[in-house]
């Protein structure tokens, strides 16, 4: 703006040298303004499909899911998998990639072609990552791209699986044992279970539905959000259920554990409560969620806390109460019910829990 105000004034200098000086000064100021407002942009993609900053989901469409490789026990790393990611600068200034690293506790992945350096406007650079399959099982890593655009590193997660062609056992249990895959599935290859329809988890340890009474639900390192569904509820009574959080390790970037009501049956069992319609939830961050919209509601909750879900069928409301670890009484959250005028379509609702767990998670329902 300074350059514009200065340069539109009539040039009234009497001497040519003064005119030339003012013209040169205008050019300098205009050039400074262009440089001042120029910005770089960082975009990351795989297989031509975008990968958002902070993404914790996995898909073969954008290569964040490398898929599976198959090896024999005596040649565990013969078959590996390599994927290429593209970092693009669609801005009008230089994009500087100062560092690219992997957070990979099991060292399953290696960067074989780095993309550090300067990427000029309109250009891109390839980042190549290899799944080295040095051991059987499921591997995952966080990719961290330090750059001059985002205040924190640009991050996303990748996963891959190395499967033994010869089975033998799943998680230390013989493939023909009655308790293999937690007694709820079939061992199809080394540490790979094919679960019954009503359970999930890498070792078929997670029921998708609980019955009346007490049940301990465990969830291990599975990467996908999971719904655990309770019995169907009618609209003629007031229904309550209490859930105690024994252990809970939130997957980075995920919604966290959520309690609530879903239509029964839900459209699928691999999403957080509330991201779809006909679902109502209370998240561990203290917010309520419906139609994928979050709003402040109550206290945050964590390990050791108990959450009471209260569905008032006749009045068609859903409320929540929390008993913090060490406390003796439940405290009703919010100024009233969390949700009213609930809509479950043509079905009745069911209580539900959803979570995306990094490591062991355990909840007691009663």
Coordinates of N, CA, C and O in Angstrom, one line a residue, residues 96-208:
X96 N 10.4 -24.8 1.9 CA 11.7 -25.3 2.4 C 11.3 -26.5 3.3 O 10.7 -26.4 4.3
X97 N 11.8 -27.7 2.9 CA 11.6 -28.9 3.7 C 12.9 -29.1 4.4 O 13.9 -29.6 3.8
X98 N 13.0 -28.8 5.7 CA 14.2 -28.9 6.4 C 14.5 -30.3 7.0 O 15.7 -30.7 7.2
X99 N 13.4 -31.1 7.2 CA 13.7 -32.4 7.7 C 12.4 -33.3 7.5 O 11.3 -32.8 7.5
X100 N 12.7 -34.6 7.2 CA 11.6 -35.6 7.1 C 12.1 -36.8 8.0 O 13.1 -37.3 7.8
X101 N 11.2 -37.2 8.9 CA 11.6 -38.3 9.8 C 10.4 -39.2 10.0 O 9.3 -38.8 9.7
X102 N 10.7 -40.4 10.6 CA 9.7 -41.4 10.9 C 9.7 -41.6 12.3 O 10.7 -41.8 12.9
X103 N 8.5 -41.7 13.0 CA 8.3 -42.1 14.3 C 7.8 -43.6 14.2 O 6.7 -43.8 13.9
X104 N 8.8 -44.5 14.4 CA 8.5 -45.9 14.0 C 9.2 -46.8 15.1 O 10.4 -47.1 15.0
X105 N 8.4 -47.1 16.1 CA 9.0 -47.8 17.3 C 9.6 -49.2 17.0 O 10.5 -49.7 17.6
X106 N 9.0 -49.8 15.9 CA 9.5 -51.2 15.6 C 10.4 -51.2 14.3 O 10.8 -52.3 13.9
X107 N 10.7 -50.0 13.8 CA 11.6 -49.9 12.7 C 11.2 -50.7 11.5 O 12.0 -51.3 10.8
X108 N 9.9 -50.6 11.2 CA 9.4 -51.4 10.0 C 9.6 -50.6 8.7 O 9.6 -51.2 7.6
X109 N 9.8 -49.3 8.8 CA 9.9 -48.4 7.6 C 11.2 -47.7 7.5 O 11.8 -47.4 8.5
X110 N 11.6 -47.5 6.2 CA 12.8 -46.7 6.0 C 12.5 -45.7 4.9 O 11.7 -45.9 3.9
X111 N 13.1 -44.5 5.0 CA 13.1 -43.5 3.9 C 14.2 -43.8 2.9 O 15.4 -43.7 3.3
X112 N 13.8 -44.2 1.7 CA 14.8 -44.5 0.7 C 15.2 -43.4 -0.2 O 16.3 -43.3 -0.8
X113 N 14.2 -42.5 -0.4 CA 14.5 -41.3 -1.2 C 13.9 -40.1 -0.4 O 12.6 -40.0 -0.2
X114 N 14.7 -39.2 0.0 CA 14.2 -38.1 0.8 C 13.8 -36.9 -0.1 O 14.2 -36.9 -1.2
X115 N 13.0 -36.0 0.5 CA 12.6 -34.9 -0.2 C 12.9 -33.6 0.4 O 12.3 -32.5 0.2
X116 N 14.0 -33.6 1.3 CA 14.4 -32.4 2.0 C 15.0 -31.4 0.9 O 15.6 -31.9 -0.1
X117 N 15.0 -30.2 1.2 CA 15.5 -29.1 0.3 C 14.5 -28.1 0.0 O 13.4 -28.0 0.7
X118 N 14.7 -27.3 -1.0 CA 13.8 -26.3 -1.4 C 13.0 -26.7 -2.7 O 13.6 -27.2 -3.6
X119 N 11.7 -26.5 -2.6 CA 10.8 -26.8 -3.7 C 10.2 -25.5 -4.1 O 9.5 -24.8 -3.4
X120 N 10.6 -25.1 -5.3 CA 10.1 -23.8 -5.8 C 8.7 -23.8 -6.2 O 8.1 -24.9 -6.3
X121 N 8.1 -22.6 -6.5 CA 6.7 -22.5 -6.8 C 6.3 -23.4 -8.0 O 7.0 -23.4 -9.0
X122 N 5.2 -24.2 -7.8 CA 4.7 -25.0 -8.9 C 5.4 -26.3 -9.1 O 5.1 -27.0 -10.0
X123 N 6.4 -26.6 -8.3 CA 7.1 -27.9 -8.4 C 6.9 -28.8 -7.3 O 6.2 -28.5 -6.3
X124 N 7.4 -30.0 -7.4 CA 7.2 -31.0 -6.4 C 8.4 -31.9 -6.2 O 9.4 -31.8 -7.0
X125 N 8.4 -32.7 -5.2 CA 9.5 -33.6 -4.9 C 9.0 -34.9 -4.4 O 7.9 -34.9 -3.7
X126 N 9.6 -36.0 -4.7 CA 9.1 -37.3 -4.3 C 9.8 -37.8 -3.0 O 11.0 -37.6 -2.8
X127 N 9.0 -38.3 -2.1 CA 9.4 -39.0 -0.9 C 9.1 -40.5 -1.0 O 7.9 -40.8 -1.1
X128 N 10.1 -41.3 -0.9 CA 9.9 -42.7 -1.1 C 10.2 -43.4 0.2 O 11.2 -43.3 0.8
X129 N 9.2 -44.2 0.7 CA 9.3 -44.9 1.9 C 9.1 -46.4 1.7 O 8.2 -46.8 0.9
X130 N 10.0 -47.2 2.3 CA 10.0 -48.7 2.1 C 9.5 -49.4 3.4 O 10.0 -49.1 4.5
X131 N 8.6 -50.4 3.2 CA 8.3 -51.3 4.3 C 9.2 -52.4 4.2 O 9.2 -53.3 3.3
X132 N 10.1 -52.5 5.2 CA 11.2 -53.5 5.1 C 10.9 -54.9 5.6 O 11.7 -55.8 5.4
X133 N 9.7 -55.1 6.1 CA 9.2 -56.4 6.5 C 10.2 -57.3 7.3 O 10.3 -58.4 7.0
X134 N 10.9 -56.6 8.2 CA 12.0 -57.4 8.9 C 11.4 -58.4 9.9 O 12.1 -59.2 10.5
X135 N 10.1 -58.2 10.2 CA 9.4 -59.2 11.1 C 8.0 -59.3 10.7 O 7.4 -58.5 10.0
X136 N 7.3 -60.4 11.1 CA 5.9 -60.6 10.8 C 5.0 -59.8 11.7 O 5.4 -59.5 12.8
X137 N 3.9 -59.4 11.1 CA 3.0 -58.6 11.9 C 2.6 -57.3 11.3 O 2.9 -57.0 10.1
X138 N 2.0 -56.4 12.0 CA 1.4 -55.2 11.6 C 2.4 -54.0 12.0 O 2.8 -53.9 13.2
X139 N 2.8 -53.2 11.1 CA 3.7 -52.1 11.4 C 3.0 -50.8 11.1 O 2.2 -50.7 10.1
X140 N 3.4 -49.8 11.8 CA 2.9 -48.4 11.5 C 3.9 -47.4 11.9 O 4.8 -47.7 12.7
X141 N 3.8 -46.2 11.3 CA 4.8 -45.2 11.6 C 4.1 -43.8 11.3 O 3.1 -43.7 10.6
X142 N 4.6 -42.8 12.0 CA 4.1 -41.4 11.8 C 5.2 -40.7 10.9 O 6.4 -40.8 11.3
X143 N 4.8 -40.2 9.8 CA 5.7 -39.4 9.0 C 5.6 -37.9 9.4 O 4.5 -37.4 9.5
X144 N 6.8 -37.3 9.6 CA 6.8 -35.9 10.1 C 7.7 -35.1 9.1 O 8.8 -35.4 8.9
X145 N 7.0 -34.1 8.5 CA 7.7 -33.3 7.5 C 7.8 -31.9 8.1 O 6.8 -31.1 8.2
X146 N 9.0 -31.5 8.5 CA 9.3 -30.1 9.0 C 9.5 -29.2 7.8 O 10.3 -29.4 6.9
X147 N 8.8 -28.1 7.8 CA 8.8 -27.1 6.7 C 8.6 -25.7 7.2 O 8.4 -25.5 8.4
X148 N 8.6 -24.8 6.2 CA 8.5 -23.4 6.6 C 7.1 -22.8 6.4 O 6.9 -21.6 6.4
X149 N 6.1 -23.7 6.3 CA 4.7 -23.3 6.1 C 3.9 -23.5 7.4 O 3.3 -22.6 7.9
X150 N 3.9 -24.7 7.8 CA 3.1 -25.1 9.0 C 3.9 -24.9 10.3 O 5.1 -25.2 10.3
X151 N 3.3 -24.4 11.3 CA 4.0 -24.1 12.6 C 4.6 -25.4 13.2 O 5.6 -25.3 13.9
X152 N 3.9 -26.5 13.1 CA 4.3 -27.8 13.5 C 4.6 -28.7 12.3 O 4.1 -28.4 11.2
X153 N 5.3 -29.7 12.4 CA 5.6 -30.6 11.3 C 4.3 -31.1 10.7 O 3.3 -31.4 11.4
X154 N 4.3 -31.2 9.4 CA 3.1 -31.8 8.6 C 3.2 -33.3 8.9 O 4.2 -34.0 8.6
X155 N 2.1 -34.0 9.4 CA 2.2 -35.4 9.8 C 1.1 -36.2 9.2 O 0.0 -35.7 8.8
X156 N 1.4 -37.5 9.0 CA 0.4 -38.5 8.6 C 0.9 -39.8 9.0 O 2.1 -40.0 9.2
X157 N 0.0 -40.8 9.1 CA 0.4 -42.1 9.5 C 0.4 -43.1 8.3 O -0.4 -42.9 7.4
X158 N 1.2 -44.1 8.4 CA 1.3 -45.2 7.4 C 1.3 -46.5 8.1 O 1.7 -46.6 9.2
X159 N 0.8 -47.5 7.4 CA 0.7 -48.9 8.0 C 1.0 -49.9 6.9 O 0.8 -49.7 5.7
X160 N 1.4 -51.1 7.3 CA 1.7 -52.2 6.4 C 1.6 -53.5 7.2 O 1.8 -53.4 8.5
X161 N 1.5 -54.6 6.5 CA 1.4 -55.9 7.2 C 2.3 -56.9 6.5 O 2.3 -57.0 5.3
X162 N 3.1 -57.7 7.3 CA 3.9 -58.7 6.8 C 3.3 -60.1 7.3 O 3.2 -60.3 8.5
X163 N 2.8 -60.9 6.4 CA 2.1 -62.1 6.7 C 2.9 -63.3 6.3 O 3.4 -63.4 5.2
X164 N 3.0 -64.3 7.3 CA 3.7 -65.5 7.0 C 2.8 -66.4 6.1 O 1.6 -66.7 6.4
X165 N 3.4 -67.0 5.1 CA 2.7 -67.9 4.2 C 2.3 -69.2 4.9 O 1.3 -69.8 4.6
X166 N 3.1 -69.6 5.8 CA 2.8 -70.8 6.6 C 2.3 -70.4 7.9 O 2.9 -69.6 8.7
X167 N 1.1 -70.9 8.3 CA 0.4 -70.4 9.5 C 1.0 -70.8 10.8 O 1.9 -70.2 11.3
X168 N 0.6 -72.0 11.3 CA 1.2 -72.5 12.5 C 0.5 -72.0 13.8 O -0.1 -72.8 14.5
X169 N 0.5 -70.7 14.0 CA -0.2 -70.2 15.2 C -0.5 -68.7 15.1 O 0.0 -68.0 14.2
X170 N -1.5 -68.3 15.9 CA -1.8 -66.9 16.0 C -1.7 -66.4 17.4 O -2.3 -67.0 18.3
X171 N -0.8 -65.5 17.6 CA -0.5 -64.9 18.9 C -0.2 -65.9 20.0 O -0.7 -65.9 21.1
X172 N 0.6 -66.9 19.6 CA 1.1 -67.9 20.5 C 0.2 -69.1 20.8 O 0.5 -69.9 21.6
X173 N -0.9 -69.1 20.0 CA -1.9 -70.2 20.1 C -1.9 -71.0 18.8 O -2.0 -70.4 17.7
X174 N -1.9 -72.3 18.9 CA -1.9 -73.2 17.7 C -3.1 -72.9 16.9 O -4.2 -72.7 17.4
X175 N -3.0 -73.0 15.6 CA -4.1 -72.7 14.7 C -5.3 -73.6 14.9 O -6.4 -73.2 14.6
X176 N -5.1 -74.8 15.3 CA -6.2 -75.8 15.5 C -6.7 -75.8 16.9 O -7.6 -76.6 17.3
X177 N -6.2 -74.9 17.8 CA -6.7 -74.9 19.2 C -8.1 -74.2 19.3 O -8.4 -73.3 18.5
X178 N -8.9 -74.6 20.3 CA -10.2 -74.1 20.4 C -10.2 -72.6 20.8 O -11.2 -71.9 20.5
X179 N -9.1 -72.2 21.4 CA -9.1 -70.8 21.9 C -8.2 -69.9 21.0 O -7.9 -68.8 21.3
X180 N -7.9 -70.4 19.8 CA -7.1 -69.6 18.9 C -8.0 -68.4 18.4 O -9.3 -68.5 18.3
X181 N -7.4 -67.2 18.2 CA -8.2 -66.0 17.9 C -9.3 -65.7 18.9 O -10.4 -65.4 18.5
X182 N -8.9 -65.9 20.2 CA -9.8 -65.7 21.3 C -11.0 -66.5 21.3 O -12.1 -66.2 21.9
X183 N -11.0 -67.6 20.5 CA -12.1 -68.5 20.4 C -13.2 -68.0 19.6 O -14.3 -68.6 19.5
X184 N -12.9 -66.9 18.8 CA -14.0 -66.3 18.0 C -13.6 -66.1 16.6 O -14.2 -65.3 15.9
X185 N -12.7 -66.9 16.1 CA -12.2 -66.7 14.7 C -11.4 -67.8 14.2 O -11.2 -68.8 14.9
X186 N -10.8 -67.7 13.0 CA -9.9 -68.7 12.4 C -8.6 -68.1 12.1 O -8.4 -67.0 11.6
X187 N -7.5 -68.8 12.5 CA -6.1 -68.4 12.2 C -5.8 -68.7 10.8 O -5.6 -69.9 10.4
X188 N -5.7 -67.7 9.9 CA -5.5 -67.9 8.5 C -4.1 -67.9 8.1 O -3.7 -68.4 7.1
X189 N -3.2 -67.2 8.9 CA -1.8 -67.2 8.7 C -1.2 -66.7 10.0 O -1.9 -66.4 11.0
X190 N 0.1 -66.7 10.1 CA 0.8 -66.3 11.3 C 0.3 -65.0 11.8 O 0.4 -63.9 11.2
X191 N -0.3 -65.0 13.0 CA -0.8 -63.8 13.7 C -1.8 -63.0 12.9 O -1.9 -61.8 13.0
X192 N -2.5 -63.7 12.0 CA -3.6 -63.1 11.3 C -4.9 -63.9 11.5 O -5.0 -65.0 11.1
X193 N -5.9 -63.2 12.1 CA -7.1 -63.9 12.5 C -8.3 -63.4 11.5 O -8.3 -62.2 11.2
X194 N -9.1 -64.3 11.1 CA -10.3 -64.0 10.4 C -11.5 -64.1 11.4 O -11.8 -65.3 11.8
X195 N -12.1 -63.0 11.8 CA -13.0 -63.1 13.0 C -14.4 -63.3 12.6 O -14.8 -63.1 11.4
X196 N -15.2 -63.8 13.6 CA -16.6 -64.0 13.4 C -17.3 -62.6 13.2 O -16.7 -61.6 13.5
X197 N -18.5 -62.6 12.7 CA -19.2 -61.4 12.3 C -19.4 -60.4 13.5 O -19.5 -59.2 13.3
X198 N -19.5 -61.0 14.7 CA -19.9 -60.2 15.8 C -18.7 -59.7 16.7 O -18.9 -59.1 17.7
X199 N -17.5 -60.0 16.2 CA -16.3 -59.5 17.0 C -15.3 -59.0 16.0 O -15.3 -59.2 14.8
X200 N -14.3 -58.2 16.6 CA -13.2 -57.7 15.8 C -11.9 -57.6 16.6 O -11.8 -58.2 17.7
X201 N -11.0 -56.9 16.1 CA -9.7 -56.8 16.7 C -8.7 -57.7 16.1 O -9.0 -58.7 15.4
X202 N -7.4 -57.5 16.2 CA -6.4 -58.3 15.6 C -6.4 -59.7 16.1 O -6.0 -60.6 15.4
X203 N -6.9 -59.9 17.3 CA -6.9 -61.3 17.9 C -8.4 -61.6 18.2 O -8.7 -62.5 19.0
X204 N -9.3 -61.0 17.5 CA -10.8 -61.2 17.6 C -11.2 -61.1 19.1 O -12.0 -61.8 19.6
X205 N -10.6 -60.1 19.8 CA -10.8 -59.9 21.2 C -11.9 -58.9 21.5 O -12.3 -58.8 22.7
X206 N -12.4 -58.3 20.5 CA -13.4 -57.2 20.8 C -14.8 -57.5 20.3 O -15.0 -57.6 19.1
X207 N -15.7 -57.8 21.2 CA -17.1 -58.0 20.8 C -17.7 -56.7 20.2 O -17.4 -55.6 20.7
X208 N -18.5 -56.8 19.1 CA -19.1 -55.6 18.6 C -20.4 -55.4 19.3 O -21.1 -54.3 19.1

